[in-house]
CSV table of C-alpha atoms in Angstrom, one decimal:
chain,number,residue,atom,x,y,z
A,1,MET,CA,-17.7,-2.1,21.2
A,2,SER,CA,-16.4,-4.6,19.0
A,3,GLU,CA,-13.0,-4.3,17.2
A,4,LYS,CA,-13.0,-2.8,13.8
A,5,SER,CA,-12.1,-5.5,10.9
A,6,LEU,CA,-8.7,-5.5,9.0
A,7,TYR,CA,-10.8,-4.0,6.2
A,8,GLU,CA,-11.8,-0.9,8.2
A,9,ARG,CA,-8.4,-0.5,9.7
A,10,LEU,CA,-7.1,-0.5,6.0
A,11,GLY,CA,-9.4,2.4,5.1
A,12,SER,CA,-12.0,0.1,3.7
A,13,TYR,CA,-12.3,0.0,0.0
A,14,ASP,CA,-10.6,2.9,-0.8
A,15,GLY,CA,-7.6,2.1,1.3
A,16,ILE,CA,-7.3,-1.3,-0.2
A,17,ALA,CA,-7.6,0.3,-3.7
A,18,THR,CA,-4.8,2.8,-3.0
A,19,PHE,CA,-2.7,-0.2,-2.0
A,20,ALA,CA,-3.2,-2.0,-5.2
A,21,ASP,CA,-2.7,1.3,-6.9
A,22,ASP,CA,0.7,1.6,-5.3
A,23,LEU,CA,1.7,-1.9,-5.4
A,24,LEU,CA,0.9,-2.9,-8.9
A,25,PRO,CA,3.0,-0.5,-10.6
A,26,ARG,CA,6.0,-1.5,-8.3
A,27,LEU,CA,5.5,-5.1,-9.6
A,28,GLN,CA,5.2,-4.3,-13.1
A,29,ALA,CA,8.5,-2.1,-13.0
A,30,ASP,CA,10.5,-4.4,-11.4
A,31,PRO,CA,12.9,-6.4,-13.9
A,32,LEU,CA,12.5,-9.9,-12.5
A,33,LEU,CA,8.4,-9.5,-12.2
A,34,GLU,CA,7.6,-7.5,-15.3
A,35,ARG,CA,7.3,-10.7,-17.4
A,36,PHE,CA,3.9,-11.6,-15.8
A,37,TRP,CA,2.4,-8.4,-17.3
A,38,LYS,CA,4.6,-7.6,-20.3
A,39,PHE,CA,2.3,-8.8,-22.9
A,40,GLN,CA,-1.2,-8.1,-21.0
A,41,GLY,CA,-3.4,-5.4,-22.4
A,42,THR,CA,-4.6,-2.3,-20.3
A,43,ASP,CA,-8.1,-3.8,-19.6
A,44,GLY,CA,-6.6,-7.3,-18.4
A,45,ILE,CA,-4.4,-5.3,-16.1
A,46,ALA,CA,-7.3,-3.4,-14.9
A,47,ARG,CA,-9.3,-6.5,-14.3
A,48,GLU,CA,-6.3,-8.2,-12.3
A,49,LYS,CA,-6.3,-4.9,-10.2
A,50,GLN,CA,-10.1,-5.1,-9.5
A,51,PHE,CA,-9.6,-8.9,-8.6
A,52,LEU,CA,-6.8,-8.2,-6.4
A,53,ILE,CA,-9.1,-5.2,-4.5
A,54,ASP,CA,-12.0,-7.6,-4.2
A,55,PHE,CA,-9.8,-10.4,-3.0
A,56,LEU,CA,-8.1,-8.4,-0.3
A,57,SER,CA,-11.3,-6.8,0.7
A,58,PHE,CA,-13.1,-10.0,1.0
A,59,ASN,CA,-10.6,-11.9,3.0
A,60,SER,CA,-9.8,-8.7,5.3
A,61,GLY,CA,-13.3,-8.5,6.7
A,62,GLY,CA,-15.1,-6.4,3.9
A,63,ARG,CA,-18.4,-7.2,2.2
A,64,MET,CA,-16.9,-7.2,-1.3
A,65,VAL,CA,-17.6,-10.3,-3.2
A,66,TYR,CA,-14.5,-12.0,-4.7
A,67,THR,CA,-15.5,-13.8,-8.0
A,68,GLY,CA,-12.1,-14.7,-9.2
A,69,ARG,CA,-10.8,-18.2,-9.2
A,70,ASN,CA,-8.6,-19.6,-6.2
A,71,MET,CA,-5.0,-18.8,-6.0
A,72,LYS,CA,-3.8,-22.1,-6.8
A,73,THR,CA,-5.8,-22.2,-10.2
A,74,THR,CA,-4.8,-18.4,-10.6
A,75,HIS,CA,-1.2,-18.8,-10.6
A,76,GLY,CA,-0.8,-22.2,-11.8
A,77,GLY,CA,1.7,-22.5,-14.8
A,78,MET,CA,3.2,-19.2,-14.2
A,79,ASN,CA,6.4,-20.6,-12.9
A,80,ILE,CA,6.5,-18.2,-9.7
A,81,SER,CA,9.8,-18.9,-8.0
A,82,GLU,CA,11.0,-18.3,-4.5
A,83,GLU,CA,12.9,-15.4,-5.6
A,84,ASP,CA,9.9,-14.0,-7.4
A,85,TRP,CA,8.0,-14.4,-4.1
A,86,THR,CA,10.4,-12.7,-2.2
A,87,VAL,CA,10.8,-9.6,-4.5
A,88,PHE,CA,7.0,-9.6,-4.3
A,89,LEU,CA,7.0,-9.1,-0.6
A,90,GLY,CA,9.8,-6.6,-0.6
A,91,HIS,CA,7.4,-4.4,-2.9
A,92,ALA,CA,4.5,-5.2,-0.7
A,93,GLY,CA,6.5,-4.0,2.3
A,94,ALA,CA,7.5,-1.0,0.6
A,95,THR,CA,3.9,-0.1,-0.3
A,96,MET,CA,3.0,-0.6,3.3
A,97,GLU,CA,5.7,1.8,4.5
A,98,ALA,CA,5.1,4.3,1.7
A,99,LEU,CA,1.3,4.3,2.8
A,100,LYS,CA,2.2,4.3,6.6
A,101,ILE,CA,0.4,1.6,7.3
A,102,PRO,CA,0.5,0.8,11.0
A,103,GLN,CA,2.7,-2.2,12.1
A,104,GLN,CA,-0.5,-4.2,13.7
A,105,GLU,CA,-2.2,-4.0,10.2
A,106,CYS,CA,1.1,-4.7,8.2
A,107,ASP,CA,1.7,-7.9,10.6
A,108,GLU,CA,-2.0,-9.2,9.7
A,109,MET,CA,-1.4,-8.7,6.2
A,110,VAL,CA,1.9,-10.4,6.0
A,111,ALA,CA,0.5,-13.2,7.9
A,112,PHE,CA,-2.3,-13.5,5.4
A,113,VAL,CA,0.0,-13.3,2.4
A,114,LEU,CA,2.5,-16.0,3.8
A,115,GLY,CA,-0.4,-18.3,4.1
A,116,LEU,CA,-1.0,-18.2,0.4
A,117,LYS,CA,2.7,-19.0,-0.4
A,118,ASP,CA,2.1,-22.6,-1.1
A,119,ASP,CA,-0.9,-22.0,-3.6
A,120,ILE,CA,1.4,-19.3,-5.5
A,121,VAL,CA,4.9,-20.6,-5.5
A,122,GLU,CA,5.8,-23.5,-8.0
A,123,ALA,CA,9.4,-23.3,-8.8
């Protein structure tokens, strides 16, 4: 019997969508990070959420197709700072805790996200 993918262990599509549903409102409500969504319409936010779900699904072993741009292009010019990054990680951790994601899966998600830092943080 083969080991389940991270995608499956996170609850597949529904689990990752639940993660996005919890994380995005936290980020949007944060006084430091709200600037990234402040002038975006409802449709734009829904589109970003779907890209997040597709990106996480694809990169955790799911069969979703991610059609978005790479992280460097997507976040280029946003002036995301080290402080922004640290606050984001705190919210991601709070989401994982709220959803009671097991430690192994948390560790795998954190390792993956930390690998994206150089493509996201600019300032």
